[in-house]
mmCIF file with all atom_site columns, C-alpha atoms in Angstrom:
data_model
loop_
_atom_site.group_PDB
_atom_site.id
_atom_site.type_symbol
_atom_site.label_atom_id
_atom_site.label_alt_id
_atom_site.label_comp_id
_atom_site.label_asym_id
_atom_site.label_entity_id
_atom_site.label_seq_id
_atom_site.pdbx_PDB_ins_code
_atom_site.Cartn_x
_atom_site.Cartn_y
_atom_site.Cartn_z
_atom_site.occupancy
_atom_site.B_iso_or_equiv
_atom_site.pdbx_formal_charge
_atom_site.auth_seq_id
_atom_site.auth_comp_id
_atom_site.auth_asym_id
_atom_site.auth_atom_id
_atom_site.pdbx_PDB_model_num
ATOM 1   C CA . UNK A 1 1   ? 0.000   0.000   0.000  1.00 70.00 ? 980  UNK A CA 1
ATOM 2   C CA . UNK A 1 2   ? 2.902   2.705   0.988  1.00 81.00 ? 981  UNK A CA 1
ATOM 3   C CA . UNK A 1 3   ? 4.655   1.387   -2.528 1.00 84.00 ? 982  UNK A CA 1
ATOM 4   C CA . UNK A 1 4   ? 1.867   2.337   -4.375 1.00 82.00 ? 983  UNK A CA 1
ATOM 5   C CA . UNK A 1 5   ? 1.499   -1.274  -5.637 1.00 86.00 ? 984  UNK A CA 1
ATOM 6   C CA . UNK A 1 6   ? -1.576  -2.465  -4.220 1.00 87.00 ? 985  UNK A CA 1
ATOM 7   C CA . UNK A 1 7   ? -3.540  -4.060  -7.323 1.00 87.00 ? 986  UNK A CA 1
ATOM 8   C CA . UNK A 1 8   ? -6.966  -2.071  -8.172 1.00 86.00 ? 987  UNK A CA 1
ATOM 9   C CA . UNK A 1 9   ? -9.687  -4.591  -8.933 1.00 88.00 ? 988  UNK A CA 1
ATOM 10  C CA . UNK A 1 10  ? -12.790 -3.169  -9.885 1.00 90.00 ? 989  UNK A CA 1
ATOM 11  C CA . UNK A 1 11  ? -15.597 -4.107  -7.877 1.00 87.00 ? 990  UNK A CA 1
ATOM 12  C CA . UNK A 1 12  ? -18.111 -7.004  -9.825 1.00 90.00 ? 991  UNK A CA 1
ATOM 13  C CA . UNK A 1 13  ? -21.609 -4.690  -9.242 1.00 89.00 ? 992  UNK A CA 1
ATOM 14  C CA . UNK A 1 14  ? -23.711 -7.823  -9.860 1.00 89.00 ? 993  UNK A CA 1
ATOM 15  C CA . UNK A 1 15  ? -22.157 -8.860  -6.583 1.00 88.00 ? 994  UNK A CA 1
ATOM 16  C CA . UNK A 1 16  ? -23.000 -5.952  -4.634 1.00 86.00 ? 995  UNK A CA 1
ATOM 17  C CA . UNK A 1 17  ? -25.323 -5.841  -2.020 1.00 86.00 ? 996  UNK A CA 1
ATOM 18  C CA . UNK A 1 18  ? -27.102 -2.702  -0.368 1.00 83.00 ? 997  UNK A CA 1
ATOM 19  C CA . UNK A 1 19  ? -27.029 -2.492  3.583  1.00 79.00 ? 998  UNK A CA 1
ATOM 20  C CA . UNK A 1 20  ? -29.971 -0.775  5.343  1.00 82.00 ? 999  UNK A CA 1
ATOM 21  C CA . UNK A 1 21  ? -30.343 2.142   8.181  1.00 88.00 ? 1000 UNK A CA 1
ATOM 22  C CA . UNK A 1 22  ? -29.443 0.166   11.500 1.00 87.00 ? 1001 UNK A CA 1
ATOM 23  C CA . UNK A 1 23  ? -32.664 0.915   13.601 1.00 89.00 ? 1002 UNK A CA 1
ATOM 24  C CA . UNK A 1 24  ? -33.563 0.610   17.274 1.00 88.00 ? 1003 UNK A CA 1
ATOM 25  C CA . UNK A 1 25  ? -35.701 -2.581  16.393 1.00 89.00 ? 1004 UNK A CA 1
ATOM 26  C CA . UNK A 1 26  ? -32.751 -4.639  15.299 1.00 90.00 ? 1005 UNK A CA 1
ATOM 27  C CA . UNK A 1 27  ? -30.800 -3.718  18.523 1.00 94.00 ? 1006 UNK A CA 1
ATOM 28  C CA . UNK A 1 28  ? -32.676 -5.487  21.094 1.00 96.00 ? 1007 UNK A CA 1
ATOM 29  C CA . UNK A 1 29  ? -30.858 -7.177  23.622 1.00 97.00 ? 1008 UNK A CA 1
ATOM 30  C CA . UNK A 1 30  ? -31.562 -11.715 23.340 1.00 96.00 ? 1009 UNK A CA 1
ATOM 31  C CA . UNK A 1 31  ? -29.920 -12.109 26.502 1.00 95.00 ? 1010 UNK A CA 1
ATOM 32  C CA . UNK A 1 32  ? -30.049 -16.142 25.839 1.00 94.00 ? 1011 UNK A CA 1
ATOM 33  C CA . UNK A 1 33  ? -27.525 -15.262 22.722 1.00 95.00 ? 1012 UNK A CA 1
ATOM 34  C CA . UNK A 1 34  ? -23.455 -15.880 23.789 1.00 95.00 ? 1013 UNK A CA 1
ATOM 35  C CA . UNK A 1 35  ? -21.667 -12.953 25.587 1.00 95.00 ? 1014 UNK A CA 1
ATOM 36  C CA . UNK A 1 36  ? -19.384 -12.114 22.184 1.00 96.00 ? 1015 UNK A CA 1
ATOM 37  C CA . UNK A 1 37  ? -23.538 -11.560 20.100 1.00 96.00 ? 1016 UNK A CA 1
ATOM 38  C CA . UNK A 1 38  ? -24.235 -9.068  22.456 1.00 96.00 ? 1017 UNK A CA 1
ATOM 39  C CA . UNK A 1 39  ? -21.271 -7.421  23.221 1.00 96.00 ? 1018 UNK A CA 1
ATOM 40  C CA . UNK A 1 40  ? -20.826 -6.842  19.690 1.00 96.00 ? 1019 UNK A CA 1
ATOM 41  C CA . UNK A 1 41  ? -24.404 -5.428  19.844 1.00 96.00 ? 1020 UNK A CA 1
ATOM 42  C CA . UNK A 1 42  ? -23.809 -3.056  22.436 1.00 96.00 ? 1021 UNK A CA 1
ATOM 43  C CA . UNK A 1 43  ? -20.740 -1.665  21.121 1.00 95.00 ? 1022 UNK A CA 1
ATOM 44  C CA . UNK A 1 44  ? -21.536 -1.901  17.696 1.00 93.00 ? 1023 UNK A CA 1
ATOM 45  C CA . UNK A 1 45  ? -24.856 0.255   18.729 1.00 93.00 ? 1024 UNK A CA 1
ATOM 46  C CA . UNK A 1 46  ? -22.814 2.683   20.711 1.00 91.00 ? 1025 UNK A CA 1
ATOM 47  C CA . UNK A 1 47  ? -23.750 5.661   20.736 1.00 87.00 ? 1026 UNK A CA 1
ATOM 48  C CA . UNK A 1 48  ? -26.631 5.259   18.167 1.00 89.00 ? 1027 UNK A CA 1
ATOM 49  C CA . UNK A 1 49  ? -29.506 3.904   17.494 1.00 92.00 ? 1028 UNK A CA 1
ATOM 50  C CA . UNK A 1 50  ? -28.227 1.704   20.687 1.00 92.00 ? 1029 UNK A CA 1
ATOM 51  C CA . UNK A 1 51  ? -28.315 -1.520  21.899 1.00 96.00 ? 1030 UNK A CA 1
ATOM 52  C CA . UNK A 1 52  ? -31.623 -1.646  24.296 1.00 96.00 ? 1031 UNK A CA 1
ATOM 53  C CA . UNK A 1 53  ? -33.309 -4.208  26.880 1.00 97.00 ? 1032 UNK A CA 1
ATOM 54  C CA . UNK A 1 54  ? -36.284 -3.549  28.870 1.00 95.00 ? 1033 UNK A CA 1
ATOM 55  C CA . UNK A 1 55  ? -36.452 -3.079  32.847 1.00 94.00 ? 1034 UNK A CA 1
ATOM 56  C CA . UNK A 1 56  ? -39.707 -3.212  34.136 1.00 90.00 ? 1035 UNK A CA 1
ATOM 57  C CA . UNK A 1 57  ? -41.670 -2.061  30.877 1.00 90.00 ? 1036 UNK A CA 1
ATOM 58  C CA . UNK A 1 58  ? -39.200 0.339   29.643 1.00 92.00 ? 1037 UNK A CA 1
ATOM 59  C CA . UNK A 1 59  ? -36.790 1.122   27.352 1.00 95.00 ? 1038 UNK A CA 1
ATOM 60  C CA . UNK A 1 60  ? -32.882 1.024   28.712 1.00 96.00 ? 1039 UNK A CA 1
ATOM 61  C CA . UNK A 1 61  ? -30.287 1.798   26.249 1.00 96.00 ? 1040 UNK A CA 1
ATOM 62  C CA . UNK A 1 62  ? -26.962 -0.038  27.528 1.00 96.00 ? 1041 UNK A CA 1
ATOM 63  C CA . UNK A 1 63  ? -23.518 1.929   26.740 1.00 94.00 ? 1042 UNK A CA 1
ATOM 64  C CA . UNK A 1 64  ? -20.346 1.856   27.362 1.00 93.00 ? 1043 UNK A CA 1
ATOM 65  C CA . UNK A 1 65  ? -19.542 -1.805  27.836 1.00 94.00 ? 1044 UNK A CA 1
ATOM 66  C CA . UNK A 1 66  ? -17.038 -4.656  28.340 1.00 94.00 ? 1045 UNK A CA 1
ATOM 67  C CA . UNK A 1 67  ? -17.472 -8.032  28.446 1.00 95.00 ? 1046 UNK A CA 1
ATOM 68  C CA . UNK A 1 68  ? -16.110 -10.491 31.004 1.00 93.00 ? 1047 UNK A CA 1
ATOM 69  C CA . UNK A 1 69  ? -15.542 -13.995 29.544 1.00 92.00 ? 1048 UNK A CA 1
ATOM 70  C CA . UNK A 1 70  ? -15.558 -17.028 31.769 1.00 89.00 ? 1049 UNK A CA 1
ATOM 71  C CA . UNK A 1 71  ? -18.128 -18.654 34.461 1.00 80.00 ? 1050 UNK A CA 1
ATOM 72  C CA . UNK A 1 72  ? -20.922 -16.557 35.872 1.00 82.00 ? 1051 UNK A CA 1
ATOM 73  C CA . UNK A 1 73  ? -23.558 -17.056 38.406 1.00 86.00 ? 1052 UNK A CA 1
ATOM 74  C CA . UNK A 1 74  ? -27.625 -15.737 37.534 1.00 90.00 ? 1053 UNK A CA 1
ATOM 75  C CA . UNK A 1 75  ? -29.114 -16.535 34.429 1.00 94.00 ? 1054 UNK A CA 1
ATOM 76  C CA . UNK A 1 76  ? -28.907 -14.960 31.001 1.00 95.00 ? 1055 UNK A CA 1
ATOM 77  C CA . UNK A 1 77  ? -29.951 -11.117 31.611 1.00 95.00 ? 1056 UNK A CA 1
ATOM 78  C CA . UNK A 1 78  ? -29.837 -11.246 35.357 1.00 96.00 ? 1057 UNK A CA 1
ATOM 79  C CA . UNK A 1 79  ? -28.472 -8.541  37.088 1.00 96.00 ? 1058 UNK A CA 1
ATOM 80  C CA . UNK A 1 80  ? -25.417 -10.031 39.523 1.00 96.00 ? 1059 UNK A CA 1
ATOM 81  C CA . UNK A 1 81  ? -23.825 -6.431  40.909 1.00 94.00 ? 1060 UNK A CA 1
ATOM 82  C CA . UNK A 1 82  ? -24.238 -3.083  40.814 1.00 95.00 ? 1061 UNK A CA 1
ATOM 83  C CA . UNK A 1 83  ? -22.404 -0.541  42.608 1.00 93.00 ? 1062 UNK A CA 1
ATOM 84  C CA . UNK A 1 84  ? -21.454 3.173   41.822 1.00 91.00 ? 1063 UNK A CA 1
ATOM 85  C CA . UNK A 1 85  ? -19.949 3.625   38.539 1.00 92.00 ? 1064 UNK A CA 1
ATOM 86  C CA . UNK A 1 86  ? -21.008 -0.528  37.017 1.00 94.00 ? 1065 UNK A CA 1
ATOM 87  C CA . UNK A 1 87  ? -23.739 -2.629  36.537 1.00 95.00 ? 1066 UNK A CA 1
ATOM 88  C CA . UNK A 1 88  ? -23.247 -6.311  35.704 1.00 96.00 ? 1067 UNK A CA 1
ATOM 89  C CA . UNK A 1 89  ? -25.514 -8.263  34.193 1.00 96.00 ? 1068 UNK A CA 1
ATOM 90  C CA . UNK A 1 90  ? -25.048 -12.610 33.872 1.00 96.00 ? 1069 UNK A CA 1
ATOM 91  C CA . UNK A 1 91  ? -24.751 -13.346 30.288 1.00 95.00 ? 1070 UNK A CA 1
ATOM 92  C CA . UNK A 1 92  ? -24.049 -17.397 28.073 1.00 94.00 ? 1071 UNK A CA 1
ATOM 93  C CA . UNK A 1 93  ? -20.212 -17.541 28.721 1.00 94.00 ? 1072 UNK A CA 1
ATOM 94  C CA . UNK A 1 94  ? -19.830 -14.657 31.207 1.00 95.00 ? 1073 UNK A CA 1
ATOM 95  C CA . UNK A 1 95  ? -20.649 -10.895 32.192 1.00 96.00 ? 1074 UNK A CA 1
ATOM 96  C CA . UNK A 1 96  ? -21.421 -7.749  30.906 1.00 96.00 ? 1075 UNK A CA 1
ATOM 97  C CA . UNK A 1 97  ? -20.264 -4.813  32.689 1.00 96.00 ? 1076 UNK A CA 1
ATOM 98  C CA . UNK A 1 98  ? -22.291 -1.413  31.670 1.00 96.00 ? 1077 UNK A CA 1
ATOM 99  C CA . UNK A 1 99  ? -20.946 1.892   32.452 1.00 96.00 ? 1078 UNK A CA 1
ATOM 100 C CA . UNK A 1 100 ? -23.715 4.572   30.963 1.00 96.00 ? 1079 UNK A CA 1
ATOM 101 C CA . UNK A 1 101 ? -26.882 3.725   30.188 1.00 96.00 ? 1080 UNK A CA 1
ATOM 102 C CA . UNK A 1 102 ? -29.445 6.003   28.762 1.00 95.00 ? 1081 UNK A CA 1
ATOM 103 C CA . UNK A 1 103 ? -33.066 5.443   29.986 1.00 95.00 ? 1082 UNK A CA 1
ATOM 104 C CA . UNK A 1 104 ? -36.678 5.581   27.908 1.00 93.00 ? 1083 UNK A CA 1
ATOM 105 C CA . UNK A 1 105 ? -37.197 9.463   27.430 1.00 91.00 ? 1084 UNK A CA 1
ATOM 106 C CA . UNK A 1 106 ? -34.178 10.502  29.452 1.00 92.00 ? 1085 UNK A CA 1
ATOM 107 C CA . UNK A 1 107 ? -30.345 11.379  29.204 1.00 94.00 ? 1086 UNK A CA 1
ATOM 108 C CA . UNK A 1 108 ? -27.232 9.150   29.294 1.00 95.00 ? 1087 UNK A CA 1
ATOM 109 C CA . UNK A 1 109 ? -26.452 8.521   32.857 1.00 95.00 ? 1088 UNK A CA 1
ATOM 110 C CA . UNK A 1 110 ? -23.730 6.610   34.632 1.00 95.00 ? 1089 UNK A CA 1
ATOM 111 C CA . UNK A 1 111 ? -25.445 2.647   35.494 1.00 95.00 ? 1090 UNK A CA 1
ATOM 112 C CA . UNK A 1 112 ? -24.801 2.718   39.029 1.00 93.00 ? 1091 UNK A CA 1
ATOM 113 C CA . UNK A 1 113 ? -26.866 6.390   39.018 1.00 93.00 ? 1092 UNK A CA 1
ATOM 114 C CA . UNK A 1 114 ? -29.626 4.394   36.618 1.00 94.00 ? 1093 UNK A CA 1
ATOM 115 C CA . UNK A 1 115 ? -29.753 1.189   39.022 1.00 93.00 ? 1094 UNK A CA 1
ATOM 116 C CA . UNK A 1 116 ? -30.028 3.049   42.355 1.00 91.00 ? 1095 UNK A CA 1
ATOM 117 C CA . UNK A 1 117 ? -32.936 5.340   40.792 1.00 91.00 ? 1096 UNK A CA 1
ATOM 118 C CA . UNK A 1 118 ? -34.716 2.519   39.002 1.00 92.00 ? 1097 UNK A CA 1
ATOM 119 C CA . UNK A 1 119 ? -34.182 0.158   41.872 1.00 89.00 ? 1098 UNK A CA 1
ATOM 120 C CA . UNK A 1 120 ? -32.177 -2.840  39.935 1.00 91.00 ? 1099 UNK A CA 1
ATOM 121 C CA . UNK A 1 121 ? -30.448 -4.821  42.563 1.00 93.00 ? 1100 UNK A CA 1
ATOM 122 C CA . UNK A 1 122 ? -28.379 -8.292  42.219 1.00 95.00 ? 1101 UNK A CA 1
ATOM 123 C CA . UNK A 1 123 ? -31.591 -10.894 41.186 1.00 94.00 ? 1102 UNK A CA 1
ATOM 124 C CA . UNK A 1 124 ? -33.743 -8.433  38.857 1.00 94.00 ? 1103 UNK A CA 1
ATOM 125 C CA . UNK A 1 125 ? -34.055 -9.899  35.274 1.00 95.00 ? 1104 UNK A CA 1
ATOM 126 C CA . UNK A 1 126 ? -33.462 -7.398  32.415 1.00 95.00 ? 1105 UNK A CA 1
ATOM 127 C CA . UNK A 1 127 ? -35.491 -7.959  29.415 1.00 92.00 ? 1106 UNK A CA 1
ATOM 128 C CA . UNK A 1 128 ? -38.137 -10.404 31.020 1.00 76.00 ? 1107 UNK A CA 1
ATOM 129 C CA . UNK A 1 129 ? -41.400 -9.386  30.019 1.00 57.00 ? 1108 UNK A CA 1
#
């Protein structure tokens, strides 16, 4: 590439293929998916139209995330800590650590701010309807 020499093949437009707007309904959290599926999701989301679940009948946007691979206790969507700055939510093949969040109809906010005003605690299930 730096040489100059990369080859220039033009592209076969019989094999192209159009990609749509991403849109809030195909962001929607399947917590039963692996950990990589939704981390990708989340990130990949970030900061729009972003990745969402539900939490009591609303709308949560999750930002900001990592993923922790390995064993995990809850099931699939369960929240297993929160504390000031993280929420952690049980996911297939680990955890999934949120740092902002942005609620139905509000602004981004830090999780731990989210969970202690919405009232998640270790044992709520996000998503469940």
């Amino acid at each position: 590439m730096r040489a100059g020499t990369a080859p220039r093949i033009v592209q076969d437009e019989s094999q192209a293929t159009y990609e749509g707007w991403c849109k809030s309904e195909h962001v929607k959290i399947d917590w039963q998916k692996p950990i990589q599926t939704i981390w990708n999701l989340i990130r990949g989301a970030d900061p729009q139209p972003g990745a969402w679940t539900t939490h009591e009948g609303t709308t949560v946007q999750l930002l900001d995330a990592k993923k922790l691979v390995g064993a995990t206790t809850g099931r699939p969507g369960e929240v297993i800590a929160v504390d000031d700055a993280v929420l952690t939510v049980a996911a297939t093949g680990g955890q999934i650590q949120v740092t902002r969040v942005r609620p139905e109809g509000g602004q981004k906010v830090s999780a731990g701010a989210f969970a202690k005003s919405a009232g998640l605690r270790p044992g709520v299930r996000l998503g469940a309807t």
